PDB file of C-alpha atoms in Angstrom:
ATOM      1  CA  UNK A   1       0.000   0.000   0.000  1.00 52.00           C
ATOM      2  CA  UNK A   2       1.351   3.277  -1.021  1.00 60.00           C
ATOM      3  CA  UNK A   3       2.690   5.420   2.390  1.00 66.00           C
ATOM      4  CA  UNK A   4       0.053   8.667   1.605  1.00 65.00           C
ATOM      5  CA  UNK A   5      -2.800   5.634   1.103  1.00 66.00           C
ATOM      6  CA  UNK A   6      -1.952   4.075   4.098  1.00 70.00           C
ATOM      7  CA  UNK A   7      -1.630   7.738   6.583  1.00 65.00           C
ATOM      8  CA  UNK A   8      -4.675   8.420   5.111  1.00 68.00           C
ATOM      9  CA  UNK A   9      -6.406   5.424   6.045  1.00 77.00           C
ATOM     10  CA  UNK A  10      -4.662   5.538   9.644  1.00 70.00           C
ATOM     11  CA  UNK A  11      -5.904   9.358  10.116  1.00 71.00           C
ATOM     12  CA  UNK A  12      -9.349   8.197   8.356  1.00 76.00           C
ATOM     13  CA  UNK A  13      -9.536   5.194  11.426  1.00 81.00           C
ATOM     14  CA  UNK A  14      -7.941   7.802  14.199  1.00 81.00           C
ATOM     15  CA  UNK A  15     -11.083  10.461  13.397  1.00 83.00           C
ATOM     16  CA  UNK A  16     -13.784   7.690  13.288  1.00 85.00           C
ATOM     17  CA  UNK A  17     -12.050   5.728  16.862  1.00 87.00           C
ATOM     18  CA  UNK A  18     -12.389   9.555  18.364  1.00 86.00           C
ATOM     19  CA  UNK A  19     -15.869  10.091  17.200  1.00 87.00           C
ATOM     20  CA  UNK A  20     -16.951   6.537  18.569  1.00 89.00           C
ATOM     21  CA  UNK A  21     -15.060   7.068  21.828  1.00 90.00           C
ATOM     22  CA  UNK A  22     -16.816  10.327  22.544  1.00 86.00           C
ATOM     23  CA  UNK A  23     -20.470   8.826  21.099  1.00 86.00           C
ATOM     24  CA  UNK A  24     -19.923   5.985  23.792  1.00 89.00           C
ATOM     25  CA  UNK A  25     -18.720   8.311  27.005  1.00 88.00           C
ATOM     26  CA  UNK A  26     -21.988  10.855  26.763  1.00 85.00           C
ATOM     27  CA  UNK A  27     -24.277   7.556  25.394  1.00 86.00           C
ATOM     28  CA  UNK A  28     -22.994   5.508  28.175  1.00 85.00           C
ATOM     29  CA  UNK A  29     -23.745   8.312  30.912  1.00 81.00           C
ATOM     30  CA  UNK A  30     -20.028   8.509  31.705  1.00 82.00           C
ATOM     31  CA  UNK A  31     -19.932  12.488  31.524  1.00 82.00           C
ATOM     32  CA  UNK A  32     -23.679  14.161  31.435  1.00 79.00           C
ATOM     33  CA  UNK A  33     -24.725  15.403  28.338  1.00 77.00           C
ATOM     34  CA  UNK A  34     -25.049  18.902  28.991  1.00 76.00           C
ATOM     35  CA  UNK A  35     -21.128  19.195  29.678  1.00 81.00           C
ATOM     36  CA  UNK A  36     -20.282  16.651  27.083  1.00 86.00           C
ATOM     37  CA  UNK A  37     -23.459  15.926  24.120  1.00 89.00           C
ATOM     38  CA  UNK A  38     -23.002  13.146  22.020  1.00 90.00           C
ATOM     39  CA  UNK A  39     -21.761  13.470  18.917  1.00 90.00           C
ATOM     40  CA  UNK A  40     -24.037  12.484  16.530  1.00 90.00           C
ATOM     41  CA  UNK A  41     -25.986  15.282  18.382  1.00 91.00           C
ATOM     42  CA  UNK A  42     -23.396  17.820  18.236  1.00 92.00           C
ATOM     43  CA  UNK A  43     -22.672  16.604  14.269  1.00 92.00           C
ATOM     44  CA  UNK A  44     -26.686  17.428  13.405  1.00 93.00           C
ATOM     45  CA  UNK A  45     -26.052  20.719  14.678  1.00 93.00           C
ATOM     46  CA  UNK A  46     -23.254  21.665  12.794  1.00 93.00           C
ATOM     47  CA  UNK A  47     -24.854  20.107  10.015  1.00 94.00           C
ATOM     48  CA  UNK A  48     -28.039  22.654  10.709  1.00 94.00           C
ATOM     49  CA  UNK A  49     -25.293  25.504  10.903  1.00 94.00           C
ATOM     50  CA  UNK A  50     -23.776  25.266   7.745  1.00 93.00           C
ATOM     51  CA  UNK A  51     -27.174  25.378   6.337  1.00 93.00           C
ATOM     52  CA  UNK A  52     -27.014  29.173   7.699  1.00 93.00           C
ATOM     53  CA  UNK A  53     -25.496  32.208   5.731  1.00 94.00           C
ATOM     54  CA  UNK A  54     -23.861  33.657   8.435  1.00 93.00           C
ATOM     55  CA  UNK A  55     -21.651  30.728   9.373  1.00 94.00           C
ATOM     56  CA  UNK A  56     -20.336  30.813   6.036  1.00 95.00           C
ATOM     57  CA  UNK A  57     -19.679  34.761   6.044  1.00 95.00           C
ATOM     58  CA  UNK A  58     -18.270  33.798   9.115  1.00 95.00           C
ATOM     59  CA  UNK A  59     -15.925  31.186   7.909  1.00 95.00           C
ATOM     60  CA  UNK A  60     -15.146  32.665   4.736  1.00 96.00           C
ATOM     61  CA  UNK A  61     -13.728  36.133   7.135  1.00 95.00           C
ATOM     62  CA  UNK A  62     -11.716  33.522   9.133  1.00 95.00           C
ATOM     63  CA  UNK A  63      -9.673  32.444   6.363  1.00 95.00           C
ATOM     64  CA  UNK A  64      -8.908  35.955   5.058  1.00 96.00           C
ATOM     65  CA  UNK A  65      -7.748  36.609   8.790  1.00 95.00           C
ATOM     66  CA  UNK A  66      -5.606  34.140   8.822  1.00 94.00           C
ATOM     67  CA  UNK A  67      -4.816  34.665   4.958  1.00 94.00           C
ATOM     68  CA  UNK A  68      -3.687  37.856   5.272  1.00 96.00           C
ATOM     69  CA  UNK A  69      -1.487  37.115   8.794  1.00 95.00           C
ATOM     70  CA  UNK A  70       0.704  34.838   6.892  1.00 94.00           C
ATOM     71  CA  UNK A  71       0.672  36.874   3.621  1.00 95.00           C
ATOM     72  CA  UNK A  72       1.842  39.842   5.953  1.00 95.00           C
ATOM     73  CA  UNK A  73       4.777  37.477   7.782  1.00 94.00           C
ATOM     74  CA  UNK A  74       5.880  35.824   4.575  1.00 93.00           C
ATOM     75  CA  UNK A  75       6.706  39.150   3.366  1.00 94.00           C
ATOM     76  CA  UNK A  76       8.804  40.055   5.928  1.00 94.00           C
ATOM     77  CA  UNK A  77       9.856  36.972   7.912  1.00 94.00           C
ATOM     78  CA  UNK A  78      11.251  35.189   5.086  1.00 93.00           C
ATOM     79  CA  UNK A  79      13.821  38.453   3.971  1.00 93.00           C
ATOM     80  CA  UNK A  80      14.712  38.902   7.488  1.00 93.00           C
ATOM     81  CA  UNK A  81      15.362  35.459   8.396  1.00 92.00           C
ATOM     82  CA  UNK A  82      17.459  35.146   6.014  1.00 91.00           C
ATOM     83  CA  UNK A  83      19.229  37.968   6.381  1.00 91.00           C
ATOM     84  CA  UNK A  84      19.821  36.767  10.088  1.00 92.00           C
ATOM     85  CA  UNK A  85      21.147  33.063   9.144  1.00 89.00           C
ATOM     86  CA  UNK A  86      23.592  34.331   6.396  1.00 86.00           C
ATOM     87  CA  UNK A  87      24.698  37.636   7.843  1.00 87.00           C
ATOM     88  CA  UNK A  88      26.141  36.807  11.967  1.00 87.00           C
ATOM     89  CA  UNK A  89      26.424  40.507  12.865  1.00 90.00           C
ATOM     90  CA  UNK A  90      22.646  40.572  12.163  1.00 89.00           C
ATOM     91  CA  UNK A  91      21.922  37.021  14.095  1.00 88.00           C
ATOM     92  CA  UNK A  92      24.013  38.691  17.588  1.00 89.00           C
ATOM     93  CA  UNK A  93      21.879  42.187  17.694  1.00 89.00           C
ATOM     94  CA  UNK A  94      18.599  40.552  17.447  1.00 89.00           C
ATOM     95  CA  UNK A  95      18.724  37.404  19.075  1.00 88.00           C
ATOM     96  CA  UNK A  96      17.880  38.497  22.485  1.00 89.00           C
ATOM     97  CA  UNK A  97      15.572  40.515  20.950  1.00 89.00           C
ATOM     98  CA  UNK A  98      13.452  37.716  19.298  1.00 89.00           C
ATOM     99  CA  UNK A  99      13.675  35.566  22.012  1.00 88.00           C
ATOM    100  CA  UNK A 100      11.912  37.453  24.032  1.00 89.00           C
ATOM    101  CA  UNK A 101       9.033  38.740  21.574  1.00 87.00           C
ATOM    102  CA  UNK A 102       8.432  35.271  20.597  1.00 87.00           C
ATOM    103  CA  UNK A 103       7.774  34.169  24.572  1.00 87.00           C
ATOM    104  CA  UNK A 104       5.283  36.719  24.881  1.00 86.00           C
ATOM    105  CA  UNK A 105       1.555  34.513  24.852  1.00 85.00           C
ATOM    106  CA  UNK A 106      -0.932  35.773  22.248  1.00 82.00           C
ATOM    107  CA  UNK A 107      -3.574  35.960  24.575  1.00 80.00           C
ATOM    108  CA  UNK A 108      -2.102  37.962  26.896  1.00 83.00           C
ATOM    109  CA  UNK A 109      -2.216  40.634  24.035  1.00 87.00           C
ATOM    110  CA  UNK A 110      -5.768  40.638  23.349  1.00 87.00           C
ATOM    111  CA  UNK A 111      -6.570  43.457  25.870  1.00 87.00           C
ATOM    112  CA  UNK A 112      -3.616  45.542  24.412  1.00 88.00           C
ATOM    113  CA  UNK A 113      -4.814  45.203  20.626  1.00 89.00           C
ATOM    114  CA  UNK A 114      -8.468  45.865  21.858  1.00 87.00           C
ATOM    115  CA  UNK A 115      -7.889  49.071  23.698  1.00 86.00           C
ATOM    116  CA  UNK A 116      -5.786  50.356  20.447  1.00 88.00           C
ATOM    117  CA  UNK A 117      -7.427  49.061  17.455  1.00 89.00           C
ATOM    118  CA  UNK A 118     -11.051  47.740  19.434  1.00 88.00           C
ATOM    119  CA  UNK A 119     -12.728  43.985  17.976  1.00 87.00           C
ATOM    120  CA  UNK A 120     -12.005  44.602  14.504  1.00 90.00           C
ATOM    121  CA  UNK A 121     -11.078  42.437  11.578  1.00 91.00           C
ATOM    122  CA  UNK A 122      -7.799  44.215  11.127  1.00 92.00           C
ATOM    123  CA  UNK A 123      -6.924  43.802  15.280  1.00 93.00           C
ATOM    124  CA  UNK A 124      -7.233  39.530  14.221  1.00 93.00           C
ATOM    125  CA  UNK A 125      -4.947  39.903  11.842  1.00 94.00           C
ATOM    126  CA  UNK A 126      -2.097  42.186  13.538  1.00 94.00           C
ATOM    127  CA  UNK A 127      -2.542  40.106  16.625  1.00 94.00           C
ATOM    128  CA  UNK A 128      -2.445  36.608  13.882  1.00 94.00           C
ATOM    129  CA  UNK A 129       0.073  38.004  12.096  1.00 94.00           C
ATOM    130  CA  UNK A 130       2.342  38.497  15.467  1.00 93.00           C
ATOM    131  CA  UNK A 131       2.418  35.519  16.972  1.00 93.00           C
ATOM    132  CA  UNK A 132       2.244  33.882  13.733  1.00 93.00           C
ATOM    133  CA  UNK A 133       5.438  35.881  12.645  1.00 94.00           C
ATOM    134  CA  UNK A 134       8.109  34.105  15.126  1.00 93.00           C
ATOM    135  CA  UNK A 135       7.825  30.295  14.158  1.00 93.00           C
ATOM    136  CA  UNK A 136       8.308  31.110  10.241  1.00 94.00           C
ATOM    137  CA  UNK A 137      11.192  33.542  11.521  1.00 94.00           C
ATOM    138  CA  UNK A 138      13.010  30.844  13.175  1.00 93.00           C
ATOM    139  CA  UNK A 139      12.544  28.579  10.547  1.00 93.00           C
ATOM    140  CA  UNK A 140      13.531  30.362   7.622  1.00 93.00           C
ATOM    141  CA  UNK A 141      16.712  31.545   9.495  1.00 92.00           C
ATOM    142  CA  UNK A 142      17.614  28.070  10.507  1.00 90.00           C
ATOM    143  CA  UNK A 143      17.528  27.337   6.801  1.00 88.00           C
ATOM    144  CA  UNK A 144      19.497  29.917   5.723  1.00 87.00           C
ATOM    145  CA  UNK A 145      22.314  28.856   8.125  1.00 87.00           C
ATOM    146  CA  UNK A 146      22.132  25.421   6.734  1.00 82.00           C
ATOM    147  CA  UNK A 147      23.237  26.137   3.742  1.00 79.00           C
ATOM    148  CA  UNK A 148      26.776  24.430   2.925  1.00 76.00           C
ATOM    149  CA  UNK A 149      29.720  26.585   2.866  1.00 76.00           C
ATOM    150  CA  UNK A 150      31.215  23.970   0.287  1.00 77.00           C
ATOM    151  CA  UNK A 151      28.602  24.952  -1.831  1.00 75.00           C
ATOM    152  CA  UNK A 152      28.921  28.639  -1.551  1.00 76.00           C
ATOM    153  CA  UNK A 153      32.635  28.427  -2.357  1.00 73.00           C
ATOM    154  CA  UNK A 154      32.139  26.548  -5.509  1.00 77.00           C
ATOM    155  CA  UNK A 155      30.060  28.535  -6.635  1.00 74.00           C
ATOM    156  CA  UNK A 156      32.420  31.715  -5.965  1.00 76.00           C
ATOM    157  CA  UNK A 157      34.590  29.327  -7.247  1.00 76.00           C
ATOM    158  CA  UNK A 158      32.783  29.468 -10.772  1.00 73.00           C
ATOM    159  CA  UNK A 159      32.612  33.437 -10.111  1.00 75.00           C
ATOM    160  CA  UNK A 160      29.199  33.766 -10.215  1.00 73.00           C
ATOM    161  CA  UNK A 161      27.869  36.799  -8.344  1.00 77.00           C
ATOM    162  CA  UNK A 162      25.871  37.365  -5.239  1.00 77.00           C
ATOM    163  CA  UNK A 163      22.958  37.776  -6.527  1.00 81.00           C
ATOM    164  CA  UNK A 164      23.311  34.176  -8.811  1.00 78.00           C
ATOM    165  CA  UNK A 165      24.541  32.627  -5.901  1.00 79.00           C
ATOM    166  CA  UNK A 166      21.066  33.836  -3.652  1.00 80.00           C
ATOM    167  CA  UNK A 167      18.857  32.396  -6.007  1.00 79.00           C
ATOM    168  CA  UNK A 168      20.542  29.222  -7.234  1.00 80.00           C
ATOM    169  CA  UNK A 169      21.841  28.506  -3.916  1.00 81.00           C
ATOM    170  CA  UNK A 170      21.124  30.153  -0.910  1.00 82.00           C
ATOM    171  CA  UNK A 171      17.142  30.562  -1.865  1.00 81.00           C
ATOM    172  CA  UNK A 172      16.799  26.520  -2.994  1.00 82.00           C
ATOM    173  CA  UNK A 173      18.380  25.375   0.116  1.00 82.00           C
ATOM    174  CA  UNK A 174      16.232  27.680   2.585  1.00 86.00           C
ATOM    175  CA  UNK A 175      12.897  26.646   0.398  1.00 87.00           C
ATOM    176  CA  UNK A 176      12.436  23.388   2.400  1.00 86.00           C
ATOM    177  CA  UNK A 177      12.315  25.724   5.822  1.00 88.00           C
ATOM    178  CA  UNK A 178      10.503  27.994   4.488  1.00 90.00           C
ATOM    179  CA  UNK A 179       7.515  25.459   3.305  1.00 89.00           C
ATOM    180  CA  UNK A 180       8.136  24.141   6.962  1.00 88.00           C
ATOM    181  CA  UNK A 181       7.572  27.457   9.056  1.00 91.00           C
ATOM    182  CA  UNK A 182       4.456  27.925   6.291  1.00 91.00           C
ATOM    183  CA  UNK A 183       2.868  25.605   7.789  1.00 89.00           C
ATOM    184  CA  UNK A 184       3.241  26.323  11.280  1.00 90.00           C
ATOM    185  CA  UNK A 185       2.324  29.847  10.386  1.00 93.00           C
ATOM    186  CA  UNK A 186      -0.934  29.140   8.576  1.00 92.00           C
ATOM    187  CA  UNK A 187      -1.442  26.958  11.447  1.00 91.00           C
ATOM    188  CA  UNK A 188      -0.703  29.119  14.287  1.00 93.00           C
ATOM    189  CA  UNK A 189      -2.422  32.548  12.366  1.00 94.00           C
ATOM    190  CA  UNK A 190      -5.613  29.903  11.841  1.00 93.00           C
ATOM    191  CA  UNK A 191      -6.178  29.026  15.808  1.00 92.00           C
ATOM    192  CA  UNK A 192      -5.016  33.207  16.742  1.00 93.00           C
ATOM    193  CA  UNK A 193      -7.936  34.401  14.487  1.00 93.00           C
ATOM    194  CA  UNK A 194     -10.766  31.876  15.833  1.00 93.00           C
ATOM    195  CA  UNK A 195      -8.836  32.603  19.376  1.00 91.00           C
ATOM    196  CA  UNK A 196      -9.202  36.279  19.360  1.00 91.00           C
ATOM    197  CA  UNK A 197     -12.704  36.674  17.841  1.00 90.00           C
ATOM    198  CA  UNK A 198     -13.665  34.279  21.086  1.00 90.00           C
ATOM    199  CA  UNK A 199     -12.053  36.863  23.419  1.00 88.00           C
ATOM    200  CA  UNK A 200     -12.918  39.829  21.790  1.00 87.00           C
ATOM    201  CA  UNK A 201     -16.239  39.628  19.875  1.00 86.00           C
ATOM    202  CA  UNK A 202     -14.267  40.497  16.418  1.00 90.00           C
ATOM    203  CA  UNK A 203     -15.931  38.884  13.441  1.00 92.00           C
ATOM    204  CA  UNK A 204     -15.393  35.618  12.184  1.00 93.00           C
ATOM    205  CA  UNK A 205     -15.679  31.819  14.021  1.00 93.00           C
ATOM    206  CA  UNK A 206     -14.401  32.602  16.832  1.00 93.00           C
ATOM    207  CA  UNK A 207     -17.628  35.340  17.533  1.00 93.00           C
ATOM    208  CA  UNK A 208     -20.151  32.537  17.010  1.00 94.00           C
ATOM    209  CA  UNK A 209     -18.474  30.670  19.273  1.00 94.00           C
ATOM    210  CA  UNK A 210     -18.688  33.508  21.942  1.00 92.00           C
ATOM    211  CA  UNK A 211     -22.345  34.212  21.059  1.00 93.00           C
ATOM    212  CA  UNK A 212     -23.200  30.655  21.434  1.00 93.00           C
ATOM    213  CA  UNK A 213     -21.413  30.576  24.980  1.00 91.00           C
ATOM    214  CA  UNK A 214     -23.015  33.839  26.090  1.00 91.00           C
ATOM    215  CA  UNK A 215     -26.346  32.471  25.248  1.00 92.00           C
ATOM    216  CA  UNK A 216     -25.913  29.034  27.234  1.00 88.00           C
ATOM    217  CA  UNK A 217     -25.936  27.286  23.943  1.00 90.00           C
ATOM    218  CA  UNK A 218     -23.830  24.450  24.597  1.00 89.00           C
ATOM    219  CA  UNK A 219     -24.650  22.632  21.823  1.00 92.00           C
ATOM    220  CA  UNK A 220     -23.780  25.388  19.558  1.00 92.00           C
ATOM    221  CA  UNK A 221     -20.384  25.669  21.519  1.00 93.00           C
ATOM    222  CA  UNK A 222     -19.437  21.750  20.332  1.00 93.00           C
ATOM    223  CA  UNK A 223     -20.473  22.354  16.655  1.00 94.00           C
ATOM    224  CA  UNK A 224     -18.489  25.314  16.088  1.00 94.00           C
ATOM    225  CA  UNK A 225     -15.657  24.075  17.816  1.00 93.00           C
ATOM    226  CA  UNK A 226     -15.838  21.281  15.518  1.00 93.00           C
ATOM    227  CA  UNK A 227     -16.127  23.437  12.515  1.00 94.00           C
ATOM    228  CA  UNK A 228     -12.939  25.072  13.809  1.00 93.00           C
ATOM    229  CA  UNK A 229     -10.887  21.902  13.434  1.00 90.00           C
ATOM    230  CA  UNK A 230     -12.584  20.576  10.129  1.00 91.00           C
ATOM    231  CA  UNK A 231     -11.478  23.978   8.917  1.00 92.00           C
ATOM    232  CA  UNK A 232      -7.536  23.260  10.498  1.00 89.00           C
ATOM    233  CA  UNK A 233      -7.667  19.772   9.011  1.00 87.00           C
ATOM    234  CA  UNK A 234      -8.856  21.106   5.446  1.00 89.00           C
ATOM    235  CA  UNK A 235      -6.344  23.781   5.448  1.00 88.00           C
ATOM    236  CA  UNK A 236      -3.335  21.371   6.761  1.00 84.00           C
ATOM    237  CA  UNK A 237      -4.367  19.117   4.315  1.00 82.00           C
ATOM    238  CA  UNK A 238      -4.436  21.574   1.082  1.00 83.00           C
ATOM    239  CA  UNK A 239      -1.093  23.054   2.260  1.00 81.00           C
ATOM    240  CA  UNK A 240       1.062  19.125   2.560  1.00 79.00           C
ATOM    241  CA  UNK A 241      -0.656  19.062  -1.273  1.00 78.00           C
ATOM    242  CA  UNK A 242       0.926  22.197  -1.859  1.00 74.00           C
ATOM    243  CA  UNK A 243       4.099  21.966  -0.192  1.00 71.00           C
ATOM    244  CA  UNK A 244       4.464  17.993  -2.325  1.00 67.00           C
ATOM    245  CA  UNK A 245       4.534  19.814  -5.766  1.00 69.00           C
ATOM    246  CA  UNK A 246       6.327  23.112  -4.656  1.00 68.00           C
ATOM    247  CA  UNK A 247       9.275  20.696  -2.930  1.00 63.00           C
ATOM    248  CA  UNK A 248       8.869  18.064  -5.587  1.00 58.00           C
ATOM    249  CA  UNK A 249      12.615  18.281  -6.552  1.00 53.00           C
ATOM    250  CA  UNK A 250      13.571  18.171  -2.534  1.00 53.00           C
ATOM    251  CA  UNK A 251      11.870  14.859  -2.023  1.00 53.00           C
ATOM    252  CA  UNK A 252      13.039  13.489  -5.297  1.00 51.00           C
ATOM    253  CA  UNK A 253      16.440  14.364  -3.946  1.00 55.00           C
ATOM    254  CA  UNK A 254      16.632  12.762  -0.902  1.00 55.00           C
ATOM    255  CA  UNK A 255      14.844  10.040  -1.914  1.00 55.00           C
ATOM    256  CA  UNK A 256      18.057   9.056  -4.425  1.00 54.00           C
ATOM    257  CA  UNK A 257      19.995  10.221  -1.345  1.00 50.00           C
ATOM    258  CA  UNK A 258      18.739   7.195   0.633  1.00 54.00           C
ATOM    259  CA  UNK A 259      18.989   4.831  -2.044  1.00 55.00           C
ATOM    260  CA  UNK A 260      22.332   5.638  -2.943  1.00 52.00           C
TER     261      UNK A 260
END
């Protein structure tokens, strides 16, 4: 069986043993069913949901949160990263710097966002786009500073210029990182936007979640927190399609690597 067949059959089994595990625990009176409804329950509310306009307006402003947060750190984490792996003066004056940013929680600066820019669609995405920012930082600078030195010298040695040498070298071997940190951005800017519309009201999924918990609507609580990660699983899975025929030639690589 071929390997993406086969994960997809052992995700496929993984989702169905979790559904059937949480069916059984609220059927078999385990956990009451007003903290914990079953979920063939929740699943014909969500299923009444998405038969709603406004979910979808809701879901569809979601993804251009989180769209635009990692449009807005590509643009300049991937530049400054690797400026920071290739150049060390640059790595020494902002390490400290970075580490620190990048331990401040998300959360924590709801309150500061709201106060400034109030529950707005552009106060998801600055606060998305922040904490989003520092995991495709560190990855793209890792990948900068992995790229061989052996390489780099023969391809001075061949006296071709700097600018050759960033895009036939330096830029190829930081692409795999880049794809990497990608993904944990889209990821990270995904869960921030539904996050801070359930703090702060702002539009989107994370608002009819909030509504839903104001109103005592429990039920409505479990179906839009499912929604949530059907929408994380759809976007994870269109972005490992993506990142297979974007890296094609880096997995053909190492594959002969490993054979050879």
């Amino acid at each position: 069986m071929d390997k993406r067949v086969r994960a997809l059959w052992l995700g496929a089994v993984g989702i169905v043993g979790a559904m059937l595990l949480w069916e059984a625990i609220a059927r078999l009176g385990l956990v009451s069913e007003a903290s914990l409804p079953p979920f063939t329950t929740v699943f014909g509310r969500l299923l009444g949901e998405l038969g709603k306009a406004a979910t979808w307006g809701a879901t569809l402003t979601t993804l251009l949160q989180a769209a635009a947060s990692v449009v807005i750190c590509t643009v300049v984490a991937v530049p400054l990263g690797i400026l920071i792996g290739r150049v060390p003066a640059a790595d020494r004056y902002t390490r400290s710097t970075i580490d620190f940013l990048r331990a401040v929680p998300g959360v924590a600066l709801v309150p500061l966002f709201l106060l400034f820019i109030g529950a707005t669609n552009e106060m998801v995405v600055l606060l998305a786009s922040f904490v989003a920012f520092w995991p495709l930082l560190i990855q793209v600078t890792e990948g900068a500073r992995s790229v061989e030195e052996q390489t780099l010298d023969m391809a001075r040695s061949f006296r071709l210029g700097a600018r050759v040498r960033f895009f036939r070298v330096v830029l190829p071997a930081t692409m795999p990182s880049v794809i990497t940190g990608l993904r944990l951005a889209v990821t990270v800017a995904l869960l921030v936007s539904i996050g801070a519309g359930l703090l702060s009201g702002a539009p989107g999924v994370g608002q009819l979640i909030s509504v839903a918990n104001v109103n005592g609507d429990g039920l409505g609580v479990f179906a839009f927190a499912v929604w949530s990660g059907v929408l994380g699983i759809a976007v994870l899975s269109a972005l490992r399609r993506l990142d297979s025929r974007i890296l094609a030639w880096h997995y053909a690589r190492t594959r002969m690597e490993r054979t050879a």
